[in-house]
Amino acid sequence: MSNVEIKGIATAFPEELGKWVSNEDIYNLKYGADWKTKLLDIGIDKNYIEDKWGFSKRFWVHTPGHVLTENEATSVDMMYHAIKNALHDAELLPEDIDLLISVTTTSPRYTSSTATYVGGQLGMKCASFEMKTGCASNLYAMTLGFLSLQSGLKNVLIVSAETFSKIADFNTNQVFAGGDAAAAVVLSRVEKNGSKLLLSYLDSDGHYASMYGVQGALPPTEKAIKNNEYLMLMAPKATAYMNQIWEWLPDKLYRHANIKPEDVDCFIPHQSTKKTVLLATEKANIPTEKVVNVVSEYANCGAVSSLLALHKAIKSETIKKDDLLMMSVVGGGISWGGLLIRV
Amino acid sequence: MSNVEIKGIATAFPEELGKWVSNEDIYNLKYGADWKTKLLDIGIDKNYIEDKWGFSKRFWVHTPGHVLTENEATSVDMMYHAIKNALHDAELLPEDIDLLISVTTTSPRYTSSTATYVGGQLGMKCASFEMKTGCASNLYAMTLGFLSLQSGLKNVLIVSAETFSKIADFNTNQVFAGGDAAAAVVLSRVEKNGSKLLLSYLDSDGHYASMYGVQGALPPTEKAIKNNEYLMLMAPKATAYMNQIWEWLPDKLYRHANIKPEDVDCFIPHQSTKKTVLLATEKANIPTEKVVNVVSEYANCGAVSSLLALHKAIKSETIKKDDLLMMSVVGGGISWGGLLIRV
């Protein structure tokens, strides 16, 4: 059934909630005003982060290494703006939405669903839930969105936000990686000429689950705070395993959908680092001009990344009607997947 | 389509992870060995909790009011046992599962999905994600399970756990309410003679979202720990609003499914308190003998409650093949819903 339309899509980086931070700003934070001299002293090339990982700037609601305060913006605050922007783009009102799926790995609350939390602020009254499965979350959420529309719903809004600045380890290079972001997409049921989800392949393997992500216990303990356990940990073993998945993931998608690399008009790989985008592009055997890359603009925004890239592809008309779009993510969990959508 | 079978269902209260605690045990904790005298002194009837709220015992992995320690069991530990028990009941192996949905409002980790976390411990490799929308979560998860099976999956496992003992406020009567529990259900696609989801009505209203649930910020702060902000807060306003929803929810389900109260063979209302079960039963106009009630056995186990009650109904043969089952929940979020299933 070709009965789904991407009715609206938007990002949110509200200036009142945070600030854009360059690599130079971070060196300044880490080493002080004479950071250039210090970097020379310790033998670090100031272009290393951009050259190797592709990050040149990111949006932050918090300054890593500083004590968290109650006044700082949260993932829910970010979601609020993304929903408003996406509804505006879709020319819909909050009451038009039948299902709100919120996606985050950095919720500001423990027991509560960020979906009702943010929906309540916008006066939304509809089915809503929060979900997560690492950076691949939005491929899962979009699949659930397509399924829900096929079951009879009219408009599904997926909103996603991350505030990695609050869990980025200031003392490692990881502080350059984590970006804060929000994005939202409205999927709507249409009678004809809509988009078709040709394939959704979703998978996971929790073998390394305990070695990846924030390690501190919830409910939180003072001891774990003192031990800096509420910071992001990326286990090299898990990262190596993720890279292995990229080796065979594109071929699996091609085989299952019975297509060839040249059939793909637009490819959105996970936007974790430049290295990942390059690896995914190579393994997918797709020319660079068909590949969306927003790593330089936003750094690694986790689950939000695929929506940020989708937003760019749509607004820049890199994706056009009837194009074949491939999205794939391998991320924390480890959880991964790929979508093939005939737009 | 009548193509879904409840292939297996199980609960988990592993003795090695926790203990059963009576109301008397809690009075003993609060007032010491001479609690009976103390209760008389302050004018509290020792049967008040059971008479008014219906709680007589609950399973606890932690003693409320005590400092949290790293060795105590988590919701993921509880899920592990529930999955094993449900797979055994379904006569399936971990590799038979195509989709694992984990449901909890009390995860032991911040960024990680409990689904990959627990799945990894069992060697499961399949699509997986964590989701939540308060106590109604499992109605949502079951709906997503039915949708996924209709899209072609063969076996979906929904696992749910709560460890409310870790967020129960020892200084209020709420300490009697919170129970820890885990349960899991396997939904499988069958060719014929399966169950049919006649109606899934899911809704939410986050108007009171900020007033309900654990208030402390995430990532956690020492200040919030010192202020006891990582304890469950139930706002009377929100509870009053929930009770209003019960006034019209059953009629809405009957109207949408075009059935009458007498068509319902088994009713599973939310198991938060005896009062809620009685209110829901009255508003649904269903005789008590058709209503499942496990409040006395487990206390309020949040999202898990509906699966605990479903497990009891199935194992006690309160639900039989071809019966019409109605499940409804109004819970934190506020999020609510109702399912009508022709078993």
Coordinates of N, CA, C and O in Angstrom, one line a residue, chain A residues 4-100:
Chain A
V4 N 1.1 6.3 2.6 CA 1.7 7.1 3.7 C 2.4 8.3 3.1 O 3.2 8.2 2.1
E5 N 2.1 9.5 3.7 CA 2.8 10.7 3.2 C 3.6 11.3 4.3 O 3.2 11.3 5.5
I6 N 4.8 11.7 4.0 CA 5.6 12.5 5.0 C 5.1 13.9 4.9 O 5.4 14.7 4.1
K7 N 4.1 14.1 5.8 CA 3.3 15.4 5.7 C 4.0 16.6 6.2 O 3.8 17.7 5.8
G8 N 4.9 16.4 7.2 CA 5.7 17.5 7.7 C 7.0 17.0 8.4 O 7.0 15.9 8.9
I9 N 8.0 17.8 8.4 CA 9.2 17.4 9.1 C 10.0 18.7 9.5 O 9.9 19.7 8.7
A10 N 10.5 18.6 10.7 CA 11.2 19.9 11.2 C 12.3 19.5 12.2 O 12.2 18.4 12.8
T11 N 13.2 20.3 12.3 CA 14.2 20.2 13.4 C 14.0 21.3 14.4 O 13.2 22.2 14.2
A12 N 14.7 21.3 15.6 CA 14.6 22.4 16.5 C 15.9 22.5 17.3 O 16.4 21.6 17.9
F13 N 16.5 23.7 17.1 CA 17.7 24.1 17.9 C 17.4 25.5 18.5 O 18.0 26.5 18.0
P14 N 16.5 25.6 19.4 CA 16.0 26.9 19.8 C 17.1 27.7 20.5 O 17.7 27.2 21.5
E15 N 17.4 28.9 20.0 CA 18.5 29.7 20.6 C 18.3 30.0 22.1 O 19.3 30.2 22.8
E16 N 17.0 30.1 22.5 CA 16.8 30.4 23.9 C 17.1 29.2 24.8 O 17.1 29.4 26.0
L17 N 17.3 28.0 24.2 CA 17.5 26.8 25.0 C 19.0 26.4 25.1 O 19.4 25.6 25.9
G18 N 19.8 26.9 24.1 CA 21.2 26.4 24.1 C 22.0 27.3 23.2 O 21.6 28.4 22.8
K19 N 23.2 26.8 22.9 CA 24.1 27.6 22.0 C 24.9 26.6 21.1 O 25.1 25.5 21.4
W20 N 25.3 27.2 20.0 CA 26.2 26.5 19.0 C 27.6 26.6 19.5 O 28.1 27.6 19.8
V21 N 28.3 25.4 19.5 CA 29.6 25.3 20.0 C 30.6 24.8 19.0 O 30.3 23.7 18.5
S22 N 31.7 25.5 18.7 CA 32.6 25.0 17.7 C 33.7 24.1 18.4 O 33.8 24.1 19.6
N23 N 34.5 23.4 17.6 CA 35.6 22.7 18.2 C 36.5 23.6 18.9 O 37.0 23.2 20.0
E24 N 36.8 24.8 18.4 CA 37.6 25.8 19.0 C 37.1 26.2 20.4 O 37.8 26.3 21.4
D25 N 35.7 26.3 20.5 CA 35.1 26.6 21.8 C 35.4 25.6 22.8 O 35.6 25.8 24.0
I26 N 35.4 24.3 22.3 CA 35.6 23.2 23.3 C 37.1 23.2 23.7 O 37.4 23.0 24.9
Y27 N 38.0 23.4 22.8 CA 39.4 23.5 23.2 C 39.6 24.6 24.2 O 40.4 24.4 25.2
N28 N 38.9 25.7 24.0 CA 39.0 26.8 24.9 C 38.5 26.4 26.3 O 39.1 26.7 27.3
L29 N 37.4 25.7 26.3 CA 36.9 25.2 27.6 C 37.9 24.2 28.3 O 38.0 24.3 29.5
K30 N 38.5 23.4 27.5 CA 39.3 22.3 28.1 C 40.7 22.9 28.5 O 41.2 22.5 29.5
Y31 N 41.3 23.8 27.7 CA 42.6 24.2 27.9 C 42.8 25.7 28.2 O 43.9 26.2 28.4
G32 N 41.7 26.4 28.2 CA 41.8 27.9 28.5 C 42.1 28.7 27.2 O 42.2 28.1 26.1
A33 N 42.2 30.0 27.4 CA 42.4 31.0 26.3 C 43.6 30.7 25.4 O 43.6 30.9 24.2
D34 N 44.7 30.1 26.1 CA 45.9 29.8 25.2 C 45.9 28.4 24.8 O 46.9 27.7 24.8
W35 N 44.7 27.9 24.4 CA 44.5 26.5 24.0 C 45.4 26.1 22.8 O 45.9 25.0 22.7
K36 N 45.6 27.1 21.9 CA 46.4 26.8 20.7 C 47.8 26.4 21.1 O 48.4 25.4 20.5
T37 N 48.4 27.1 22.0 CA 49.8 26.8 22.4 C 49.8 25.5 23.2 O 50.7 24.6 22.9
K38 N 48.8 25.3 24.0 CA 48.7 24.0 24.8 C 48.6 22.8 23.8 O 49.3 21.8 24.0
L39 N 47.8 22.9 22.8 CA 47.6 21.8 21.8 C 49.0 21.5 21.2 O 49.3 20.4 21.0
L40 N 49.7 22.6 20.8 CA 51.0 22.4 20.2 C 51.9 21.7 21.2 O 52.6 20.7 20.8
D41 N 51.9 22.1 22.4 CA 52.7 21.5 23.5 C 52.5 20.0 23.6 O 53.4 19.2 23.7
I42 N 51.2 19.6 23.6 CA 50.9 18.2 23.8 C 50.8 17.4 22.5 O 50.4 16.3 22.5
G43 N 51.0 18.1 21.4 CA 51.1 17.5 20.1 C 49.7 17.1 19.5 O 49.6 16.0 18.9
I44 N 48.7 17.9 19.8 CA 47.4 17.6 19.2 C 47.1 18.6 18.1 O 47.3 19.8 18.2
D45 N 46.8 18.1 16.9 CA 46.4 18.9 15.8 C 45.0 19.5 16.0 O 44.1 18.7 16.2
K46 N 44.8 20.8 15.9 CA 43.5 21.4 16.2 C 42.4 21.0 15.2 O 41.2 21.1 15.4
N47 N 42.9 20.4 14.1 CA 41.9 20.0 13.1 C 41.6 18.5 13.2 O 40.8 18.0 12.4
Y48 N 42.2 17.9 14.2 CA 42.0 16.4 14.3 C 40.6 16.0 14.4 O 40.1 15.0 13.7
I49 N 39.8 16.6 15.2 CA 38.4 16.2 15.4 C 37.6 16.3 14.1 O 36.9 15.4 13.8
E50 N 37.8 17.4 13.4 CA 37.0 17.6 12.2 C 37.5 16.6 11.1 O 36.7 16.0 10.4
D51 N 38.9 16.5 11.0 CA 39.4 15.6 10.0 C 39.1 14.1 10.2 O 38.7 13.4 9.3
K52 N 39.2 13.7 11.5 CA 39.0 12.3 11.7 C 37.5 11.9 11.9 O 37.0 10.9 11.4
W53 N 36.8 12.7 12.7 CA 35.4 12.4 13.1 C 34.3 13.2 12.3 O 33.2 12.8 12.3
G54 N 34.8 14.3 11.8 CA 33.8 15.1 10.9 C 33.0 16.1 11.7 O 32.2 16.8 11.1
F55 N 33.2 16.2 13.0 CA 32.5 17.2 13.8 C 33.1 18.6 13.7 O 34.3 18.8 13.9
S56 N 32.3 19.6 13.3 CA 32.8 21.0 13.4 C 32.0 21.8 14.3 O 32.6 22.8 14.9
K57 N 30.8 21.5 14.6 CA 30.0 22.2 15.6 C 28.9 21.4 16.1 O 28.5 20.3 15.5
R58 N 28.3 21.8 17.2 CA 27.1 21.1 17.8 C 26.4 22.1 18.6 O 26.9 23.1 19.1
F59 N 25.1 21.7 18.9 CA 24.2 22.5 19.8 C 24.3 21.9 21.2 O 24.2 20.7 21.3
W60 N 24.4 22.8 22.2 CA 24.5 22.3 23.5 C 23.5 23.1 24.4 O 23.5 24.3 24.4
V61 N 22.7 22.4 25.2 CA 21.9 23.0 26.2 C 22.6 23.1 27.6 O 22.2 23.8 28.5
H62 N 23.8 22.4 27.7 CA 24.5 22.3 28.9 C 26.0 22.3 28.5 O 26.4 21.9 27.4
T63 N 26.8 22.8 29.4 CA 28.3 22.7 29.2 C 28.8 21.5 29.9 O 28.8 21.5 31.2
P64 N 29.3 20.5 29.2 CA 29.8 19.3 29.8 C 30.9 19.6 30.8 O 31.7 20.6 30.6
G65 N 31.0 18.9 31.9 CA 32.0 19.1 32.9 C 31.5 20.1 34.0 O 32.1 20.2 35.0
H66 N 30.4 20.8 33.7 CA 29.8 21.7 34.7 C 28.6 20.9 35.4 O 28.0 20.0 34.9
V67 N 28.4 21.4 36.6 CA 27.3 20.8 37.4 C 25.9 21.1 36.7 O 25.7 22.2 36.2
L68 N 25.1 20.0 36.7 CA 23.8 20.2 36.1 C 22.9 21.1 37.0 O 22.9 21.0 38.2
T69 N 22.2 22.0 36.3 CA 21.3 22.8 37.1 C 19.8 22.6 36.6 O 19.6 22.2 35.4
E70 N 18.9 23.0 37.4 CA 17.5 22.7 37.1 C 16.9 23.6 36.0 O 15.9 23.4 35.4
N71 N 17.6 24.7 35.7 CA 17.1 25.7 34.8 C 17.5 25.4 33.3 O 17.0 26.0 32.4
E72 N 18.4 24.4 33.2 CA 18.8 24.1 31.8 C 17.7 23.3 31.0 O 16.9 22.6 31.6
A73 N 17.7 23.5 29.7 CA 16.7 22.9 28.9 C 16.9 21.4 28.9 O 18.0 20.8 29.1
T74 N 15.8 20.7 28.7 CA 15.7 19.2 28.7 C 15.3 18.7 27.3 O 14.9 19.5 26.4
S75 N 15.4 17.4 27.2 CA 15.0 16.8 25.9 C 13.5 17.1 25.6 O 13.1 17.2 24.5
V76 N 12.7 17.2 26.7 CA 11.3 17.5 26.5 C 11.1 18.9 26.0 O 10.3 19.2 25.1
D77 N 11.9 19.9 26.6 CA 11.8 21.2 26.1 C 12.2 21.3 24.6 O 11.6 22.0 23.8
M78 N 13.2 20.5 24.2 CA 13.6 20.5 22.8 C 12.5 19.9 21.9 O 12.2 20.3 20.9
M79 N 11.9 18.8 22.5 CA 10.7 18.1 21.7 C 9.6 19.1 21.5 O 9.0 19.1 20.4
Y80 N 9.3 19.9 22.5 CA 8.2 20.9 22.4 C 8.4 21.7 21.1 O 7.4 21.9 20.3
H81 N 9.6 22.2 20.9 CA 9.8 23.1 19.7 C 9.8 22.3 18.4 O 9.3 22.8 17.4
A82 N 10.3 21.1 18.5 CA 10.3 20.2 17.2 C 8.9 19.9 16.8 O 8.5 19.9 15.6
I83 N 8.0 19.6 17.8 CA 6.6 19.3 17.5 C 5.9 20.5 16.9 O 5.3 20.4 15.8
K84 N 6.1 21.7 17.5 CA 5.5 22.9 17.0 C 5.9 23.2 15.5 O 5.1 23.5 14.7
N85 N 7.2 23.0 15.3 CA 7.8 23.2 14.0 C 7.2 22.2 12.9 O 6.9 22.6 11.8
A86 N 7.1 21.0 13.4 CA 6.7 19.9 12.4 C 5.2 20.1 12.1 O 4.7 19.9 11.0
L87 N 4.4 20.5 13.2 CA 3.0 20.7 12.9 C 2.8 21.9 12.0 O 1.9 21.8 11.1
H88 N 3.6 22.9 12.1 CA 3.5 24.1 11.2 C 3.9 23.6 9.8 O 3.2 24.0 8.9
D89 N 4.9 22.8 9.7 CA 5.3 22.3 8.4 C 4.2 21.5 7.7 O 4.1 21.5 6.5
A90 N 3.5 20.7 8.6 CA 2.5 19.8 8.1 C 1.2 20.5 7.9 O 0.2 19.9 7.4
E91 N 1.1 21.8 8.4 CA -0.1 22.5 8.4 C -1.2 21.8 9.1 O -2.4 21.6 8.6
L92 N -0.8 21.3 10.3 CA -1.8 20.5 11.1 C -1.8 21.2 12.5 O -0.9 21.9 12.9
L93 N -2.8 20.9 13.3 CA -3.0 21.3 14.7 C -2.7 20.2 15.6 O -2.8 19.0 15.2
P94 N -2.4 20.5 16.9 CA -2.1 19.4 17.8 C -3.3 18.3 17.8 O -3.0 17.1 18.0
E95 N -4.5 18.8 17.7 CA -5.6 17.9 17.8 C -5.8 17.0 16.6 O -6.6 16.1 16.6
D96 N -5.0 17.3 15.5 CA -5.1 16.4 14.3 C -4.3 15.1 14.5 O -4.4 14.2 13.7
I97 N -3.4 15.1 15.5 CA -2.5 13.9 15.7 C -3.2 12.8 16.4 O -3.8 13.0 17.5
D98 N -3.2 11.6 15.9 CA -3.8 10.4 16.5 C -2.9 9.6 17.4 O -3.3 8.9 18.3
L99 N -1.6 9.7 17.1 CA -0.6 9.0 17.9 C 0.7 9.8 17.9 O 1.2 10.2 16.9
L100 N 1.2 10.0 19.1 CA 2.5 10.7 19.4 C 3.5 9.7 19.9 O 3.3 9.1 21.0

